[in-house]
């Protein structure tokens, strides 16, 4: 088991069709680099919307400039719940006591809820950090996604129990 006690999960952001980090994703990555220490495990999570493009996670890995005991690249997570579900495996693997979810302020409440639900019996503390900037439009887009959260979490947990 690693001596790391904290996981920093950086959630990707893309509008598709880009061969470079979206500015929102770049701001998240920059904040994570400021927060990370040499003892942390950093999880970079996000898929490629367009088949031929690099994933958000791969683009973040190429641009990573922070410290970390380990950088994990998750190029397949397509939703907030998948981001959390995949990162929880790393949280448990390294025995982390805290997860810092790095995402935008409009997305942070739902992301924290997903991580907290999936870690609810572990004693792992979940908090979030967000770069500056707010978007009323993005916050409104989040509202219907809250309705999907219970179903997505249930499916994630069912996948965890399959043998």
mmCIF file of N, CA and C in Angstrom, residues 33-128:
data_model
loop_
_atom_site.group_PDB
_atom_site.id
_atom_site.type_symbol
_atom_site.label_atom_id
_atom_site.label_comp_id
_atom_site.label_asym_id
_atom_site.label_seq_id
_atom_site.Cartn_x
_atom_site.Cartn_y
_atom_site.Cartn_z
ATOM 1 N N UNK A 33 -2.713 21.239 -10.105
ATOM 2 C CA UNK A 33 -1.252 21.308 -10.006
ATOM 3 C C UNK A 33 -0.825 22.173 -8.820
ATOM 4 N N UNK A 34 -1.587 23.215 -8.530
ATOM 5 C CA UNK A 34 -1.292 24.057 -7.358
ATOM 6 C C UNK A 34 -1.549 23.308 -6.057
ATOM 7 N N UNK A 35 -2.580 22.495 -6.037
ATOM 8 C CA UNK A 35 -2.985 21.793 -4.813
ATOM 9 C C UNK A 35 -2.146 20.559 -4.517
ATOM 10 N N UNK A 36 -1.692 19.876 -5.560
ATOM 11 C CA UNK A 36 -1.051 18.572 -5.402
ATOM 12 C C UNK A 36 0.310 18.681 -4.732
ATOM 13 N N UNK A 37 0.598 17.674 -3.902
ATOM 14 C CA UNK A 37 1.910 17.551 -3.276
ATOM 15 C C UNK A 37 2.561 16.266 -3.788
ATOM 16 N N UNK A 38 3.799 16.090 -3.432
ATOM 17 C CA UNK A 38 4.538 14.902 -3.868
ATOM 18 C C UNK A 38 3.985 13.617 -3.254
ATOM 19 N N UNK A 39 3.128 13.703 -2.250
ATOM 20 C CA UNK A 39 2.539 12.521 -1.617
ATOM 21 C C UNK A 39 1.175 12.140 -2.185
ATOM 22 N N UNK A 40 0.599 12.998 -3.020
ATOM 23 C CA UNK A 40 -0.755 12.774 -3.527
ATOM 24 C C UNK A 40 -0.773 11.865 -4.746
ATOM 25 N N UNK A 41 -1.898 11.194 -4.923
ATOM 26 C CA UNK A 41 -2.192 10.483 -6.160
ATOM 27 C C UNK A 41 -3.167 11.369 -6.925
ATOM 28 N N UNK A 42 -2.833 11.669 -8.157
ATOM 29 C CA UNK A 42 -3.668 12.527 -8.993
ATOM 30 C C UNK A 42 -4.335 11.649 -10.042
ATOM 31 N N UNK A 43 -5.660 11.747 -10.124
ATOM 32 C CA UNK A 43 -6.432 10.997 -11.118
ATOM 33 C C UNK A 43 -6.964 12.002 -12.137
ATOM 34 N N UNK A 44 -6.577 11.813 -13.390
ATOM 35 C CA UNK A 44 -7.029 12.656 -14.499
ATOM 36 C C UNK A 44 -8.076 11.862 -15.259
ATOM 37 N N UNK A 45 -9.294 12.384 -15.336
ATOM 38 C CA UNK A 45 -10.397 11.577 -15.833
ATOM 39 C C UNK A 45 -11.187 12.289 -16.921
ATOM 40 N N UNK A 46 -11.417 11.579 -18.017
ATOM 41 C CA UNK A 46 -12.262 12.107 -19.086
ATOM 42 C C UNK A 46 -11.998 11.414 -20.405
ATOM 43 N N UNK A 47 -13.005 11.243 -21.180
ATOM 44 C CA UNK A 47 -12.971 10.480 -22.422
ATOM 45 C C UNK A 47 -12.749 11.372 -23.629
ATOM 46 N N UNK A 48 -12.651 10.758 -24.790
ATOM 47 C CA UNK A 48 -12.560 11.475 -26.066
ATOM 48 C C UNK A 48 -13.939 11.468 -26.712
ATOM 49 N N UNK A 49 -14.521 12.638 -26.865
ATOM 50 C CA UNK A 49 -15.859 12.720 -27.469
ATOM 51 C C UNK A 49 -15.849 12.268 -28.923
ATOM 52 N N UNK A 50 -14.786 12.573 -29.625
ATOM 53 C CA UNK A 50 -14.649 12.176 -31.020
ATOM 54 C C UNK A 50 -13.607 11.068 -31.094
ATOM 55 N N UNK A 51 -13.935 9.985 -31.768
ATOM 56 C CA UNK A 51 -13.106 8.787 -31.804
ATOM 57 C C UNK A 51 -11.640 9.003 -32.100
ATOM 58 N N UNK A 52 -11.283 9.919 -32.981
ATOM 59 C CA UNK A 52 -9.889 10.098 -33.367
ATOM 60 C C UNK A 52 -9.115 11.031 -32.458
ATOM 61 N N UNK A 53 -9.795 11.726 -31.566
ATOM 62 C CA UNK A 53 -9.133 12.689 -30.685
ATOM 63 C C UNK A 53 -8.517 12.002 -29.482
ATOM 64 N N UNK A 54 -7.540 12.661 -28.877
ATOM 65 C CA UNK A 54 -7.023 12.202 -27.590
ATOM 66 C C UNK A 54 -8.098 12.443 -26.535
ATOM 67 N N UNK A 55 -8.111 11.605 -25.525
ATOM 68 C CA UNK A 55 -9.076 11.787 -24.437
ATOM 69 C C UNK A 55 -8.715 13.031 -23.632
ATOM 70 N N UNK A 56 -9.700 13.535 -22.911
ATOM 71 C CA UNK A 56 -9.451 14.661 -22.003
ATOM 72 C C UNK A 56 -8.369 14.274 -21.005
ATOM 73 N N UNK A 57 -8.423 13.046 -20.508
ATOM 74 C CA UNK A 57 -7.435 12.572 -19.533
ATOM 75 C C UNK A 57 -6.034 12.567 -20.133
ATOM 76 N N UNK A 58 -5.889 12.110 -21.379
ATOM 77 C CA UNK A 58 -4.575 12.082 -22.032
ATOM 78 C C UNK A 58 -4.053 13.492 -22.275
ATOM 79 N N UNK A 59 -4.934 14.399 -22.672
ATOM 80 C CA UNK A 59 -4.516 15.790 -22.867
ATOM 81 C C UNK A 59 -4.064 16.411 -21.548
ATOM 82 N N UNK A 60 -4.785 16.103 -20.469
ATOM 83 C CA UNK A 60 -4.383 16.617 -19.156
ATOM 84 C C UNK A 60 -3.043 16.023 -18.733
ATOM 85 N N UNK A 61 -2.847 14.735 -18.991
ATOM 86 C CA UNK A 61 -1.581 14.088 -18.614
ATOM 87 C C UNK A 61 -0.408 14.728 -19.351
ATOM 88 N N UNK A 62 -0.606 15.039 -20.622
ATOM 89 C CA UNK A 62 0.462 15.664 -21.410
ATOM 90 C C UNK A 62 0.791 17.064 -20.892
ATOM 91 N N UNK A 63 -0.197 17.735 -20.310
ATOM 92 C CA UNK A 63 0.004 19.102 -19.820
ATOM 93 C C UNK A 63 0.313 19.166 -18.327
ATOM 94 N N UNK A 64 0.293 18.036 -17.617
ATOM 95 C CA UNK A 64 0.477 18.026 -16.164
ATOM 96 C C UNK A 64 1.835 18.609 -15.795
ATOM 97 N N UNK A 65 1.839 19.553 -14.857
ATOM 98 C CA UNK A 65 3.093 20.174 -14.413
ATOM 99 C C UNK A 65 3.238 20.146 -12.901
ATOM 100 N N UNK A 66 2.338 19.456 -12.223
ATOM 101 C CA UNK A 66 2.369 19.447 -10.767
ATOM 102 C C UNK A 66 3.169 18.293 -10.207
ATOM 103 N N UNK A 67 3.215 18.253 -8.894
ATOM 104 C CA UNK A 67 3.858 17.150 -8.172
ATOM 105 C C UNK A 67 2.826 16.062 -7.943
ATOM 106 N N UNK A 68 3.304 14.847 -7.775
ATOM 107 C CA UNK A 68 2.419 13.743 -7.425
ATOM 108 C C UNK A 68 3.256 12.499 -7.191
ATOM 109 N N UNK A 69 2.813 11.679 -6.264
ATOM 110 C CA UNK A 69 3.448 10.371 -6.068
ATOM 111 C C UNK A 69 3.113 9.476 -7.253
ATOM 112 N N UNK A 70 1.918 9.683 -7.820
ATOM 113 C CA UNK A 70 1.456 8.884 -8.951
ATOM 114 C C UNK A 70 0.404 9.690 -9.712
ATOM 115 N N UNK A 71 0.426 9.590 -11.029
ATOM 116 C CA UNK A 71 -0.605 10.189 -11.872
ATOM 117 C C UNK A 71 -1.314 9.048 -12.597
ATOM 118 N N UNK A 72 -2.621 8.953 -12.378
ATOM 119 C CA UNK A 72 -3.445 7.915 -12.987
ATOM 120 C C UNK A 72 -4.260 8.572 -14.100
ATOM 121 N N UNK A 73 -4.244 7.956 -15.274
ATOM 122 C CA UNK A 73 -4.992 8.478 -16.412
ATOM 123 C C UNK A 73 -6.188 7.565 -16.672
ATOM 124 N N UNK A 74 -7.383 8.138 -16.583
ATOM 125 C CA UNK A 74 -8.623 7.396 -16.830
ATOM 126 C C UNK A 74 -9.263 7.962 -18.098
ATOM 127 N N UNK A 75 -8.972 7.375 -19.269
ATOM 128 C CA UNK A 75 -9.467 7.915 -20.529
ATOM 129 C C UNK A 75 -10.852 7.428 -20.935
ATOM 130 N N UNK A 76 -11.521 6.641 -20.099
ATOM 131 C CA UNK A 76 -12.792 6.054 -20.522
ATOM 132 C C UNK A 76 -14.017 6.587 -19.785
ATOM 133 N N UNK A 77 -13.845 7.290 -18.679
ATOM 134 C CA UNK A 77 -14.994 7.805 -17.927
ATOM 135 C C UNK A 77 -15.720 8.852 -18.766
ATOM 136 N N UNK A 78 -17.026 8.628 -18.952
ATOM 137 C CA UNK A 78 -17.822 9.505 -19.809
ATOM 138 C C UNK A 78 -18.777 10.400 -19.027
ATOM 139 N N UNK A 79 -19.035 10.073 -17.761
ATOM 140 C CA UNK A 79 -19.980 10.837 -16.948
ATOM 141 C C UNK A 79 -19.342 11.153 -15.604
ATOM 142 N N UNK A 80 -19.982 12.016 -14.878
ATOM 143 C CA UNK A 80 -19.503 12.353 -13.538
ATOM 144 C C UNK A 80 -19.462 11.115 -12.649
ATOM 145 N N UNK A 81 -20.491 10.276 -12.726
ATOM 146 C CA UNK A 81 -20.521 9.065 -11.908
ATOM 147 C C UNK A 81 -19.411 8.110 -12.335
ATOM 148 N N UNK A 82 -19.149 7.987 -13.625
ATOM 149 C CA UNK A 82 -18.038 7.137 -14.061
ATOM 150 C C UNK A 82 -16.705 7.705 -13.593
ATOM 151 N N UNK A 83 -16.545 9.031 -13.630
ATOM 152 C CA UNK A 83 -15.336 9.645 -13.077
ATOM 153 C C UNK A 83 -15.149 9.206 -11.631
ATOM 154 N N UNK A 84 -16.222 9.332 -10.846
ATOM 155 C CA UNK A 84 -16.151 8.994 -9.422
ATOM 156 C C UNK A 84 -15.921 7.503 -9.224
ATOM 157 N N UNK A 85 -16.660 6.687 -9.934
ATOM 158 C CA UNK A 85 -16.573 5.237 -9.779
ATOM 159 C C UNK A 85 -15.158 4.749 -10.060
ATOM 160 N N UNK A 86 -14.545 5.220 -11.118
ATOM 161 C CA UNK A 86 -13.184 4.799 -11.455
ATOM 162 C C UNK A 86 -12.176 5.331 -10.434
ATOM 163 N N UNK A 87 -12.349 6.579 -10.009
ATOM 164 C CA UNK A 87 -11.415 7.167 -9.047
ATOM 165 C C UNK A 87 -11.496 6.486 -7.682
ATOM 166 N N UNK A 88 -12.681 6.005 -7.305
ATOM 167 C CA UNK A 88 -12.840 5.327 -6.021
ATOM 168 C C UNK A 88 -11.920 4.109 -5.943
ATOM 169 N N UNK A 89 -11.724 3.423 -7.050
ATOM 170 C CA UNK A 89 -10.793 2.292 -7.052
ATOM 171 C C UNK A 89 -9.403 2.728 -6.621
ATOM 172 N N UNK A 90 -8.947 3.897 -7.099
ATOM 173 C CA UNK A 90 -7.630 4.398 -6.712
ATOM 174 C C UNK A 90 -7.624 4.867 -5.262
ATOM 175 N N UNK A 91 -8.717 5.472 -4.823
ATOM 176 C CA UNK A 91 -8.829 5.906 -3.424
ATOM 177 C C UNK A 91 -8.640 4.705 -2.493
ATOM 178 N N UNK A 92 -9.329 3.627 -2.796
ATOM 179 C CA UNK A 92 -9.249 2.436 -1.953
ATOM 180 C C UNK A 92 -7.893 1.754 -2.088
ATOM 181 N N UNK A 93 -7.357 1.723 -3.296
ATOM 182 C CA UNK A 93 -6.061 1.071 -3.536
ATOM 183 C C UNK A 93 -4.946 1.707 -2.721
ATOM 184 N N UNK A 94 -4.947 3.044 -2.606
ATOM 185 C CA UNK A 94 -3.850 3.718 -1.895
ATOM 186 C C UNK A 94 -4.185 4.014 -0.438
ATOM 187 N N UNK A 95 -5.391 3.656 -0.006
ATOM 188 C CA UNK A 95 -5.767 3.909 1.382
ATOM 189 C C UNK A 95 -5.918 5.387 1.694
ATOM 190 N N UNK A 96 -6.390 6.150 0.725
ATOM 191 C CA UNK A 96 -6.547 7.598 0.923
ATOM 192 C C UNK A 96 -7.595 7.886 1.984
ATOM 193 N N UNK A 97 -7.387 8.949 2.707
ATOM 194 C CA UNK A 97 -8.346 9.393 3.713
ATOM 195 C C UNK A 97 -9.136 10.604 3.232
ATOM 196 N N UNK A 98 -8.700 11.176 2.100
ATOM 197 C CA UNK A 98 -9.372 12.362 1.569
ATOM 198 C C UNK A 98 -9.315 12.338 0.049
ATOM 199 N N UNK A 99 -10.402 12.813 -0.558
ATOM 200 C CA UNK A 99 -10.460 13.033 -1.994
ATOM 201 C C UNK A 99 -10.779 14.498 -2.220
ATOM 202 N N UNK A 100 -10.009 15.124 -3.075
ATOM 203 C CA UNK A 100 -10.299 16.487 -3.505
ATOM 204 C C UNK A 100 -10.738 16.388 -4.961
ATOM 205 N N UNK A 101 -11.988 16.718 -5.214
ATOM 206 C CA UNK A 101 -12.533 16.677 -6.566
ATOM 207 C C UNK A 101 -12.350 18.057 -7.173
ATOM 208 N N UNK A 102 -11.557 18.131 -8.233
ATOM 209 C CA UNK A 102 -11.298 19.412 -8.888
ATOM 210 C C UNK A 102 -12.198 19.502 -10.111
ATOM 211 N N UNK A 103 -13.126 20.431 -10.049
ATOM 212 C CA UNK A 103 -14.081 20.653 -11.129
ATOM 213 C C UNK A 103 -14.602 22.077 -11.014
ATOM 214 N N UNK A 104 -15.438 22.473 -11.940
ATOM 215 C CA UNK A 104 -15.984 23.831 -11.928
ATOM 216 C C UNK A 104 -17.017 23.982 -10.820
ATOM 217 N N UNK A 105 -17.196 25.211 -10.345
ATOM 218 C CA UNK A 105 -18.098 25.457 -9.219
ATOM 219 C C UNK A 105 -19.529 25.032 -9.525
ATOM 220 N N UNK A 106 -19.964 25.172 -10.754
ATOM 221 C CA UNK A 106 -21.323 24.788 -11.117
ATOM 222 C C UNK A 106 -21.505 23.270 -11.145
ATOM 223 N N UNK A 107 -20.431 22.536 -11.253
ATOM 224 C CA UNK A 107 -20.473 21.078 -11.330
ATOM 225 C C UNK A 107 -20.125 20.419 -9.986
ATOM 226 N N UNK A 108 -19.478 21.147 -9.123
ATOM 227 C CA UNK A 108 -18.944 20.593 -7.876
ATOM 228 C C UNK A 108 -19.994 19.936 -6.972
ATOM 229 N N UNK A 109 -21.175 20.510 -6.759
ATOM 230 C CA UNK A 109 -22.126 19.850 -5.849
ATOM 231 C C UNK A 109 -22.517 18.440 -6.302
ATOM 232 N N UNK A 110 -22.774 18.265 -7.596
ATOM 233 C CA UNK A 110 -23.158 16.937 -8.095
ATOM 234 C C UNK A 110 -21.978 15.974 -8.059
ATOM 235 N N UNK A 111 -20.787 16.476 -8.380
ATOM 236 C CA UNK A 111 -19.592 15.623 -8.332
ATOM 237 C C UNK A 111 -19.308 15.169 -6.902
ATOM 238 N N UNK A 112 -19.397 16.090 -5.941
ATOM 239 C CA UNK A 112 -19.196 15.716 -4.528
ATOM 240 C C UNK A 112 -20.222 14.687 -4.095
ATOM 241 N N UNK A 113 -21.469 14.877 -4.506
ATOM 242 C CA UNK A 113 -22.535 13.939 -4.132
ATOM 243 C C UNK A 113 -22.219 12.537 -4.654
ATOM 244 N N UNK A 114 -21.740 12.440 -5.882
ATOM 245 C CA UNK A 114 -21.410 11.132 -6.455
ATOM 246 C C UNK A 114 -20.272 10.473 -5.688
ATOM 247 N N UNK A 115 -19.206 11.219 -5.445
ATOM 248 C CA UNK A 115 -18.068 10.664 -4.708
ATOM 249 C C UNK A 115 -18.491 10.269 -3.292
ATOM 250 N N UNK A 116 -19.248 11.121 -2.623
ATOM 251 C CA UNK A 116 -19.660 10.820 -1.242
ATOM 252 C C UNK A 116 -20.531 9.573 -1.180
ATOM 253 N N UNK A 117 -21.424 9.412 -2.141
ATOM 254 C CA UNK A 117 -22.279 8.224 -2.127
ATOM 255 C C UNK A 117 -21.445 6.961 -2.311
ATOM 256 N N UNK A 118 -20.539 6.982 -3.280
ATOM 257 C CA UNK A 118 -19.740 5.791 -3.564
ATOM 258 C C UNK A 118 -18.739 5.479 -2.449
ATOM 259 N N UNK A 119 -18.401 6.472 -1.640
ATOM 260 C CA UNK A 119 -17.449 6.287 -0.536
ATOM 261 C C UNK A 119 -18.139 6.322 0.827
ATOM 262 N N UNK A 120 -19.442 6.203 0.848
ATOM 263 C CA UNK A 120 -20.223 6.486 2.053
ATOM 264 C C UNK A 120 -19.892 5.630 3.267
ATOM 265 N N UNK A 121 -19.369 4.438 3.105
ATOM 266 C CA UNK A 121 -19.079 3.588 4.264
ATOM 267 C C UNK A 121 -17.582 3.481 4.545
ATOM 268 N N UNK A 122 -16.786 4.325 3.955
ATOM 269 C CA UNK A 122 -15.332 4.181 4.047
ATOM 270 C C UNK A 122 -14.669 5.141 5.017
ATOM 271 N N UNK A 123 -15.336 6.192 5.407
ATOM 272 C CA UNK A 123 -14.717 7.209 6.252
ATOM 273 C C UNK A 123 -13.838 8.176 5.477
ATOM 274 N N UNK A 124 -13.812 8.058 4.159
ATOM 275 C CA UNK A 124 -13.000 8.958 3.335
ATOM 276 C C UNK A 124 -13.723 10.298 3.214
ATOM 277 N N UNK A 125 -12.993 11.364 3.486
ATOM 278 C CA UNK A 125 -13.534 12.714 3.393
ATOM 279 C C UNK A 125 -13.517 13.152 1.926
ATOM 280 N N UNK A 126 -14.587 13.796 1.479
ATOM 281 C CA UNK A 126 -14.678 14.301 0.106
ATOM 282 C C UNK A 126 -14.902 15.805 0.158
ATOM 283 N N UNK A 127 -14.074 16.518 -0.553
ATOM 284 C CA UNK A 127 -14.278 17.964 -0.706
ATOM 285 C C UNK A 127 -13.980 18.321 -2.155
ATOM 286 N N UNK A 128 -14.269 19.540 -2.530
ATOM 287 C CA UNK A 128 -14.009 19.950 -3.898
ATOM 288 C C UNK A 128 -13.235 21.258 -3.906
#
